[in-house]
XYZ file of C-alpha atoms in Angstrom:
524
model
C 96.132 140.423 93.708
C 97.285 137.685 91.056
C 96.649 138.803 87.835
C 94.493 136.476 85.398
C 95.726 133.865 83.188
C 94.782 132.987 80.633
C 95.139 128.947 79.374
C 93.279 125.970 78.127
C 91.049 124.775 81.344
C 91.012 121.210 79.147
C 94.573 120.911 78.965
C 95.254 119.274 82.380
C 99.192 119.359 81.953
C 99.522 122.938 80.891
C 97.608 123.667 84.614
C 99.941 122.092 85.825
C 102.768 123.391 84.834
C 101.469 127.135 85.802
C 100.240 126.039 89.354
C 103.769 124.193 89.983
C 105.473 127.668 88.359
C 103.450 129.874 91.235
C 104.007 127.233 94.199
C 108.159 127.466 93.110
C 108.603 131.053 93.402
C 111.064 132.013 95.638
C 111.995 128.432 96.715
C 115.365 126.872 95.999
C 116.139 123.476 94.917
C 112.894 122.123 96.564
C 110.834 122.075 92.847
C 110.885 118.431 92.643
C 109.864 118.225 96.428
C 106.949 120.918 95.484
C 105.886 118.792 92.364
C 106.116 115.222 93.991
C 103.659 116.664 96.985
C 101.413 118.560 94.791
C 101.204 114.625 92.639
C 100.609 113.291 96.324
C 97.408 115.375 96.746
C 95.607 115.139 93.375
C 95.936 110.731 93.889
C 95.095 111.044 97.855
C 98.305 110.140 98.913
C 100.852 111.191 101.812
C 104.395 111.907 101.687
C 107.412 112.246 103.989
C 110.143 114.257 103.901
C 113.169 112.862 105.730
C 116.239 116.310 106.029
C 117.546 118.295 108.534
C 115.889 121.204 110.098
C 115.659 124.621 107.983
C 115.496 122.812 104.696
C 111.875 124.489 103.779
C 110.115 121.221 104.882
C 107.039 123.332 106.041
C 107.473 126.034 103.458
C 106.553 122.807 101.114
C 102.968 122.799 102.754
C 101.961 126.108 103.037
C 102.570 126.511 99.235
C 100.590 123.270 98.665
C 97.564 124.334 100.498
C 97.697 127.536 98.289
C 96.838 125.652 94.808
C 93.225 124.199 96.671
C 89.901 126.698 96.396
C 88.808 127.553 99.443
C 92.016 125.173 101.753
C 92.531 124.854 105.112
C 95.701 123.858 106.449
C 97.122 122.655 109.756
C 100.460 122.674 110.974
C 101.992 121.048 114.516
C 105.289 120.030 115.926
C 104.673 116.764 117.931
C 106.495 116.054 120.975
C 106.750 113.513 123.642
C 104.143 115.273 125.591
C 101.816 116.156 121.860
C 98.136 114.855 122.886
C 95.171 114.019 120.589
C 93.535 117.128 121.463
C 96.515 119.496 120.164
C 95.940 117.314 117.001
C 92.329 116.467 116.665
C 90.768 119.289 118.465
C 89.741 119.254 122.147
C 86.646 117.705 123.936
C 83.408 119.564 124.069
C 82.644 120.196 127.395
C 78.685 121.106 126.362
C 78.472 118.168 124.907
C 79.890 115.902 127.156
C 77.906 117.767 130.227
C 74.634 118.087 128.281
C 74.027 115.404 126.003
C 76.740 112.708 127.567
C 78.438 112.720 124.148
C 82.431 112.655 123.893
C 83.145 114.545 121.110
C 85.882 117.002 119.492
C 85.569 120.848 118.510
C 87.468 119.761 115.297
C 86.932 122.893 113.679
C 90.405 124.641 112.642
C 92.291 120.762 113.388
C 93.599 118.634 111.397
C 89.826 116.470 110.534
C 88.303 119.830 109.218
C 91.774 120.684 106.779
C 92.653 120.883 103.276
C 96.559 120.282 103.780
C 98.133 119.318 107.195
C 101.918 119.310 108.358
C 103.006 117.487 110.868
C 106.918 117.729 111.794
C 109.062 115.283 114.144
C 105.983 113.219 113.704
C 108.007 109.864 115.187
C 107.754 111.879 118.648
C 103.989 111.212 118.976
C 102.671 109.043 121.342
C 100.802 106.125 120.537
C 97.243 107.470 121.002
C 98.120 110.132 117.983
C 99.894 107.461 116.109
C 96.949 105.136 116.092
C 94.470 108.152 115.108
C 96.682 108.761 111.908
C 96.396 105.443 110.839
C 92.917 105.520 109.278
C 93.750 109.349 108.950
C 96.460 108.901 106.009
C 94.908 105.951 104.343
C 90.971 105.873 104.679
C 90.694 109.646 105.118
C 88.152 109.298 107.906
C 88.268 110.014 111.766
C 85.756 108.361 114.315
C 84.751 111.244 116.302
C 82.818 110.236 119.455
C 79.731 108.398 118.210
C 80.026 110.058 114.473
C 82.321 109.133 111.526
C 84.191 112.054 109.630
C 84.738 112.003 106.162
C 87.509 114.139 105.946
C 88.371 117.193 103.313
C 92.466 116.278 103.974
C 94.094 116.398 100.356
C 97.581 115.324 101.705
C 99.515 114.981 104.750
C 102.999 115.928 104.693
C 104.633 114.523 107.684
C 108.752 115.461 108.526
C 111.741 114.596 110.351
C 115.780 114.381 110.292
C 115.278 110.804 111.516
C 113.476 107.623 110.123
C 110.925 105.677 112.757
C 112.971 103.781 115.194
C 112.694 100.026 114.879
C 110.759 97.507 117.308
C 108.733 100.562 118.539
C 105.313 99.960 116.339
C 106.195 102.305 114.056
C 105.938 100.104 111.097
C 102.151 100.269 109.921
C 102.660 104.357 110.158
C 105.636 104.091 108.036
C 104.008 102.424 105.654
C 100.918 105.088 105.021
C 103.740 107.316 103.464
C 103.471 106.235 99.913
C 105.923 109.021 98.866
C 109.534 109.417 100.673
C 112.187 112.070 99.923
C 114.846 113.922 101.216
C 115.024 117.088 101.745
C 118.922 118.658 101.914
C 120.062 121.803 101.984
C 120.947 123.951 99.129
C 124.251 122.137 96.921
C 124.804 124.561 94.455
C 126.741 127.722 95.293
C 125.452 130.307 92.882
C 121.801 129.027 93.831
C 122.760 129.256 97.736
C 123.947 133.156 97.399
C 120.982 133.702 95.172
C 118.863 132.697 98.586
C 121.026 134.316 100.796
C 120.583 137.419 98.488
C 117.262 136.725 98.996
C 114.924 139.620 101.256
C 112.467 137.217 102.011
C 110.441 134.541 100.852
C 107.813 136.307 98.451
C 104.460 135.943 99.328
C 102.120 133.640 96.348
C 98.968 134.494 95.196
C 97.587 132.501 92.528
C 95.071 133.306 90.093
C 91.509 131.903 91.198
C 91.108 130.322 87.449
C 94.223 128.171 88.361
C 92.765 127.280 91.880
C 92.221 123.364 92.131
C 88.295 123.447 93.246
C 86.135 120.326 94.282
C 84.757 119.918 91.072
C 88.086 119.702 89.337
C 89.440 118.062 92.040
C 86.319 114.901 91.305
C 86.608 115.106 87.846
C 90.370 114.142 87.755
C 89.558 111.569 90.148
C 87.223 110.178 87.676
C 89.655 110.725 84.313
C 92.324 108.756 86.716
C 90.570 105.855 87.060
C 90.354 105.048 83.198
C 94.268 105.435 82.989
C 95.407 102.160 81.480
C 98.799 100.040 82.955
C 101.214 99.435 79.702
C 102.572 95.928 79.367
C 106.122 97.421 79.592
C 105.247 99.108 83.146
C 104.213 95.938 84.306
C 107.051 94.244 83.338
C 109.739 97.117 85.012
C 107.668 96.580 88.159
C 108.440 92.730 87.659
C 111.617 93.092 87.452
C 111.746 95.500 89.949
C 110.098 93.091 92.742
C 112.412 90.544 91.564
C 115.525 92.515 92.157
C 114.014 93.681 95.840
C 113.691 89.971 96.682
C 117.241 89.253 95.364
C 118.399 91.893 97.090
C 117.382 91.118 100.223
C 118.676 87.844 100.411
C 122.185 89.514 99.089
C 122.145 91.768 102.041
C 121.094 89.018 104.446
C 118.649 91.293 106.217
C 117.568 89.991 109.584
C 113.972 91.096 108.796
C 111.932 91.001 105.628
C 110.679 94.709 106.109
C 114.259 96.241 104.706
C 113.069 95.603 101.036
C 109.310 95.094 101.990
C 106.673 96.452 99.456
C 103.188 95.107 100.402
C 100.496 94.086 97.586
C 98.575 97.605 99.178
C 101.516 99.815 98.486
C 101.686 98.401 95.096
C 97.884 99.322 94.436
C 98.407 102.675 95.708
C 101.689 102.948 93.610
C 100.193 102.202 90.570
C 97.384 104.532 91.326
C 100.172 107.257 91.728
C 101.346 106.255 88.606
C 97.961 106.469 87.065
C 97.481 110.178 88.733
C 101.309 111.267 86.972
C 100.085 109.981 84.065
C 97.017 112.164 83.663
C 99.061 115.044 84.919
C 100.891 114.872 82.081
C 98.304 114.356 79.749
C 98.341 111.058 78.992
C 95.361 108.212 78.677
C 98.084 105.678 79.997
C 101.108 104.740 82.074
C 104.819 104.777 80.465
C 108.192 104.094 81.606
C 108.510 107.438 82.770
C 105.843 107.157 85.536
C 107.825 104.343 87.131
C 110.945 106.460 86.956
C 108.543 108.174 90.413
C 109.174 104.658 91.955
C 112.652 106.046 93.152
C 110.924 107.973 96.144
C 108.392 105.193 96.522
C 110.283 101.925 97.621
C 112.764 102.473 100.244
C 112.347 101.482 104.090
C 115.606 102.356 105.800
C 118.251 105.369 105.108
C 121.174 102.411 104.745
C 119.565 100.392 102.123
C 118.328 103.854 99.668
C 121.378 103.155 97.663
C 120.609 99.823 97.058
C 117.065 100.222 96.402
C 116.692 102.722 94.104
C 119.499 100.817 92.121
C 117.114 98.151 92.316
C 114.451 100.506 90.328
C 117.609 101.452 87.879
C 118.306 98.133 87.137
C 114.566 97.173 86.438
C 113.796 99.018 83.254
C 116.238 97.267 81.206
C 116.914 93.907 83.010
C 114.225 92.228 80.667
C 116.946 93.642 77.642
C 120.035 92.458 79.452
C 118.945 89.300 80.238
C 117.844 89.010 76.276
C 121.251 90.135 75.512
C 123.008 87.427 77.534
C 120.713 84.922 76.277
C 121.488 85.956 72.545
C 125.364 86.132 72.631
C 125.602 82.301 74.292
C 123.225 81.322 71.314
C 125.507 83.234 69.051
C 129.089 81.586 70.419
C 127.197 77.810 70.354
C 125.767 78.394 66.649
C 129.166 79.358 65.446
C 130.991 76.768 67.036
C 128.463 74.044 65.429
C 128.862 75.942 61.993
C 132.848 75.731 62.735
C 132.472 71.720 63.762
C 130.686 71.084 60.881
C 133.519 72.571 58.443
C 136.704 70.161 56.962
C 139.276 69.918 58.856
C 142.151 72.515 58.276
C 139.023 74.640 57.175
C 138.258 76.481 60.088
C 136.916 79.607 59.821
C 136.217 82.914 61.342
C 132.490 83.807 62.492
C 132.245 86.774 59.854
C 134.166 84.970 57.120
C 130.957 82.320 55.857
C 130.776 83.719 52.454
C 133.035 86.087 50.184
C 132.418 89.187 51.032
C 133.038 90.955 54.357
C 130.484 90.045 57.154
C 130.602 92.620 59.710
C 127.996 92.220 63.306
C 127.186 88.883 62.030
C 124.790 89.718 59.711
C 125.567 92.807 57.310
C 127.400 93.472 54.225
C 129.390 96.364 53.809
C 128.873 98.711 50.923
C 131.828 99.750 48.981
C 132.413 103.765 48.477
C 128.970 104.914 50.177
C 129.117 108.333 49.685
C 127.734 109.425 53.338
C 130.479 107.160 55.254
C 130.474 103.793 56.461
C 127.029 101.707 55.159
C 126.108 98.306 56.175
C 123.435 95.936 54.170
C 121.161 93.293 56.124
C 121.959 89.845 54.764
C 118.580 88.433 54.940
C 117.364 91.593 53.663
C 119.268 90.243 49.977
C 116.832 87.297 48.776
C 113.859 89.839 48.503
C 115.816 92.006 45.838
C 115.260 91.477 42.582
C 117.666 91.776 39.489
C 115.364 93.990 36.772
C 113.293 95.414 39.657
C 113.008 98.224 42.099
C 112.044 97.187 45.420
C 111.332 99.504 48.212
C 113.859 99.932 51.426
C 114.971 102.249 54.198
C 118.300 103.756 54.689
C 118.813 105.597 58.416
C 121.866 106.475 60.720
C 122.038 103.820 63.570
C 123.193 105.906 66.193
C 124.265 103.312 68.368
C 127.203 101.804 66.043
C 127.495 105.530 64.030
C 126.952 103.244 60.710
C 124.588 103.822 57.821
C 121.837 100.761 57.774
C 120.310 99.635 54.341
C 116.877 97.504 54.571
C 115.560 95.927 51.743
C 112.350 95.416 53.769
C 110.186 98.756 54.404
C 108.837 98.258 57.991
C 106.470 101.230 58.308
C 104.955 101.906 61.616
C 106.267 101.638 64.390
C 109.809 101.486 62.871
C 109.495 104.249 61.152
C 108.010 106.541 63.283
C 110.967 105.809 65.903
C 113.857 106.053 63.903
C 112.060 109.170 61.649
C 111.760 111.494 64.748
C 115.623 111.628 64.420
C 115.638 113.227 60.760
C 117.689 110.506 59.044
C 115.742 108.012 57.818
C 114.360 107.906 54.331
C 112.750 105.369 51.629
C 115.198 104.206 48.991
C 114.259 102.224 46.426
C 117.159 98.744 46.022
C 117.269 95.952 43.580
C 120.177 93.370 42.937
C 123.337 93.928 40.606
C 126.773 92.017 40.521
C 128.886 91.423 43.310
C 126.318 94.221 45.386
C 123.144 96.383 45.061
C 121.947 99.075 43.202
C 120.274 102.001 45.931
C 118.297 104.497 44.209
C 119.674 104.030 40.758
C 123.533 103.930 41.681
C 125.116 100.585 41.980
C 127.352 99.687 44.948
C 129.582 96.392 45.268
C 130.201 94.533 48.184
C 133.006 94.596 50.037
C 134.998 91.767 49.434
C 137.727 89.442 51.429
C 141.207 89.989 50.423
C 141.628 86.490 50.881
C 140.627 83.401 48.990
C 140.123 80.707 51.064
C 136.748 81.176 51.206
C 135.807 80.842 47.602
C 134.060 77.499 47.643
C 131.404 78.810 50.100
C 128.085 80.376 48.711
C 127.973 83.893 48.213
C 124.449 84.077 50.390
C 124.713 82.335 53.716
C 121.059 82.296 54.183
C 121.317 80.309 50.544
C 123.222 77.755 51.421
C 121.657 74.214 51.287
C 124.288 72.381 52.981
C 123.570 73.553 56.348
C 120.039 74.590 56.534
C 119.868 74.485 60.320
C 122.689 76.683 60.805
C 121.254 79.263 58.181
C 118.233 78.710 59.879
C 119.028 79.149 63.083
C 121.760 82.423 61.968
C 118.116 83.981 60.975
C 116.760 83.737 63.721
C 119.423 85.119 65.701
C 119.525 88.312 63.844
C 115.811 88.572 64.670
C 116.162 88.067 67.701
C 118.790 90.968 67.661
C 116.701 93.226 65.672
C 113.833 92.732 68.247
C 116.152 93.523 70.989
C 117.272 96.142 69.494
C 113.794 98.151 68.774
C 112.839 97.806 72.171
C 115.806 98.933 73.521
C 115.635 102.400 71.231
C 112.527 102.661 72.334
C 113.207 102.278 75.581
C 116.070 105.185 75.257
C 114.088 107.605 73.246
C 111.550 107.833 75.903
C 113.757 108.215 78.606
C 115.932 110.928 76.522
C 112.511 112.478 75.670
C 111.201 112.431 79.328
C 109.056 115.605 79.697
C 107.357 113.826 82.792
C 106.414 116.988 84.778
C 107.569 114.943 88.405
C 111.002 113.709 87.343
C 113.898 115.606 88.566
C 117.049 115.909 86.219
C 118.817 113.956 88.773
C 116.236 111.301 88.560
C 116.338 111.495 84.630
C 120.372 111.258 85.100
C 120.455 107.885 87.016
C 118.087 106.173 84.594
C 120.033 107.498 81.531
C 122.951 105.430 83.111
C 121.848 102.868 83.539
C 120.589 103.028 79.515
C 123.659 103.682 78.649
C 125.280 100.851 80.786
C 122.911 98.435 78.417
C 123.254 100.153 75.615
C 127.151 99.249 75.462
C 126.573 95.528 76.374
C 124.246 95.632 73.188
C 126.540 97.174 71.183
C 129.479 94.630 72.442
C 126.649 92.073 71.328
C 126.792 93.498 67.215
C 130.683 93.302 67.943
């Protein structure tokens, strides 16, 4: 007998975490398998599980049906030779002799269970295959003359093979919102630690943990209210843009390789919406879509490709910003450059007399804390006599001290403040530089002087308003760029999402870091 536990029955992520905890005991490397199939039954959903035999495929079910009140579960192997009534349940015989009526005993078959399992299930024949249809996605089953409602949470359907093509396989396929693969056991230590193993321990979890029907409706009904973020609509822009691209790359000879219909997608987002109140959340975030990995593929040769098609989509928006930004950057500098005497051509960070560095900072002379860099534009809102209020913090991504003469507040602050090294300063002007919290630094000046006749402010120079103008606007275009993009990354790095694997964490953290280096080539 389990023994009680005690939690908050309110705090819908903290139940989950214990369930998923009881459901993993004793089972190796399958925890993201056990978690992904325990999201599929809480939003309604079905999910299949693509690995060789003897990788705990059906293990994955009969822990599943554990964390239900009350479950039922069914299990079958189809073959060749499988028929409805091994599935469904078998004809009455009463009935049909008494009342005329062709109808199934359905009690202990798949209509009257909580969790079903059904393995090789490409083998069936077409009768089953047609059954399963309104099964998986309407949860109902005509029966004779009457029209189940049925009590099925989730179907978890397996093989080593994916449907074979031109067979009329396709609308089956496409009921399994969820598809993974299941391996065998990679790490060494962890595969001794099973083989070590006596045998898989029996689970019994504590009835105030059990999922019951009330529960069950009431996070139907919390789901529904979860609002779609703008930036999870974009990523699954970008994401359906890439597919498309893709599949003209690949020059598939049918359009169901990369094929998402606009019914997946609703159920997706729904799936998204169900992760997101798992974790205890009132909306989606960039970590639900990270789920989209498992969601999107149609054919074991084109995985690769698609799921880098969902790595590329949460920061194409970014790169394509990026790309925009430096060819605006290269044209403004050549016009400034064209517009200069002749035999006065000048570097891009050379406009004024001090040292320019990423287009738009001073550098501070002698900061004590290491290298410190002051935002141009930031300069005309100092004052000489008095204090005006700014923000010092570490920007990880050049490892450079930033000065702003501008407080931002909210948001800003509260995403560069949950790294500890941000703080208020107070700024005002002085000769040659600025004077942060009482203590006057100068400006780091060009050895050269060539470039004495030019003002000691681009920004303030009236002979070229539209360049200054347009320099501006670059840098806030940069700085906008920039925000989202830490954003971006401290969510990812901060990813607690209760269905995302490390491995799954891993391949979107590369593919942050791939932008995060064309961003910083940008400030170079």
């Amino acid at each position: 007998m389990a023994k009680k536990v005690s939690f908050n029955k309110d705090d819908t992520r903290q139940h989950i975490i214990l369930l998923l905890k009881y459901i993993s005991e004793g089972i190796f490397e399958k925890e993201n398998i056990l978690a992904m199939s325990l999201l599929c039954a809480v939003a309604g959903e079905s999910i299949f599980l693509l690995g060789p035999p003897g990788t705990a495929k059906s293990l994955v079910a009969r822990r599943l049906k554990l964390v239900f009140k009350e479950a039922k579960s069914f299990e079958y192997l189809m073959s060749r030779f499988s028929t409805p009534d091994e599935i469904f349940g078998p004809v009455s015989i009463s009935k049909l002799k008494n009342e005329d009526k062709y109808e199934r005993i359905t009690d202990g078959y798949l209509p009257n269970c909580t969790v079903v399992f059904l393995d090789e299930i490409w083998k069936a024949g077409p009768a089953i295959q047609n059954a399963l249809l309104t099964v998986i996605n309407e949860r109902i089953y005509k029966n004779g003359s009457q029209t189940l409602s049925l009590p099925m949470k989730a179907l978890i359907a397996a093989s080593n093979e994916l449907p074979a093509e031109n067979e009329g396989l396709e609308a089956l396929w496409d009921r399994f919102l969820v598809r993974m693969v299941s391996n065998c056991i990679s790490d060494e230590r962890t595969f001794f630690k099973m083989i070590r193993q006596d045998r898989v321990p029996e689970v019994v979890i504590p009835d105030e943990l059990l999922i019951t029907d009330d529960i069950f409706a009431s996070w139907q009904s919390a789901i529904a209210h979860i609002t779609i973020s703008d930036e999870t609509c974009t990523i699954v822009a970008n994401i359906r843009k890439l597919l498309k691209e893709e599949e003209k790359k690949q020059k598939c000879t049918t359009t169901l390789d990369f094929y998402v219909s606009d019914r997946r997608w609703k159920k997706l987002f729904h799936l998204m919406r169900t992760s997101a109140w798992l974790n205890g959340r009132v909306s989606i975030d960039e970590t639900d879509c990270i789920l989209l990995i498992h969601c999107l593929w149609n054919k074991e040769e084109f995985i690769a490709q698609t799921i880098e098609c969902v790595m590329k989509a949460f920061t194409l928006h970014i790169e394509q910003r990026i790309t925009k930004l430096h060819t605006t950057i290269d044209k403004t500098i050549k016009e400034r450059s064209a517009n200069l005497p002749v035999g006065k051509m000048i570097e891009a960070d050379s406009f004024n007399t001090y040292v320019v560095e990423r287009y738009f900072y001073y550098v501070l002379k002698d900061y004590p804390k290491g290298k410190c860099l002051f935002a141009k534009t930031d300069f005309n809102h100092l004052s000489i006599g008095k204090d005006t209020s700014g923000i010092i913090y570490m920007d990880s991504n050049i490892q450079n001290w930033i000065i702003h003469a501008i407080y931002m507040g909210t948001p800003f602050n509260s995403k560069l403040g949950s790294s500890g090294k941000v703080e208020k300063v107070s700024l005002r002007k002085c000769k040659d530089g600025i004077v942060v919290n009482g203590t006057p630094y100068a400006f780091l000046r060009k050895a050269s002087g060539n470039n004495a006749n030019l003002s000691n402010n681009l920004f303030e120079d009236e002979k070229e308003p539209k360049v200054n103008t347009a320099f501006q606007q670059l840098q806030v275009e940069l700085s906008e760029i920039s925000n989202i993009f830490n954003a971006l990354s401290a969510r990812i790095e901060e990813c607690t999402n209760l269905f995302v694997s490390d491995d799954d964490k891993k391949l979107i953290s590369q593919q942050i870091k791939a932008t995060g280096k064309l961003l910083n080539e940008l400030y170079h």
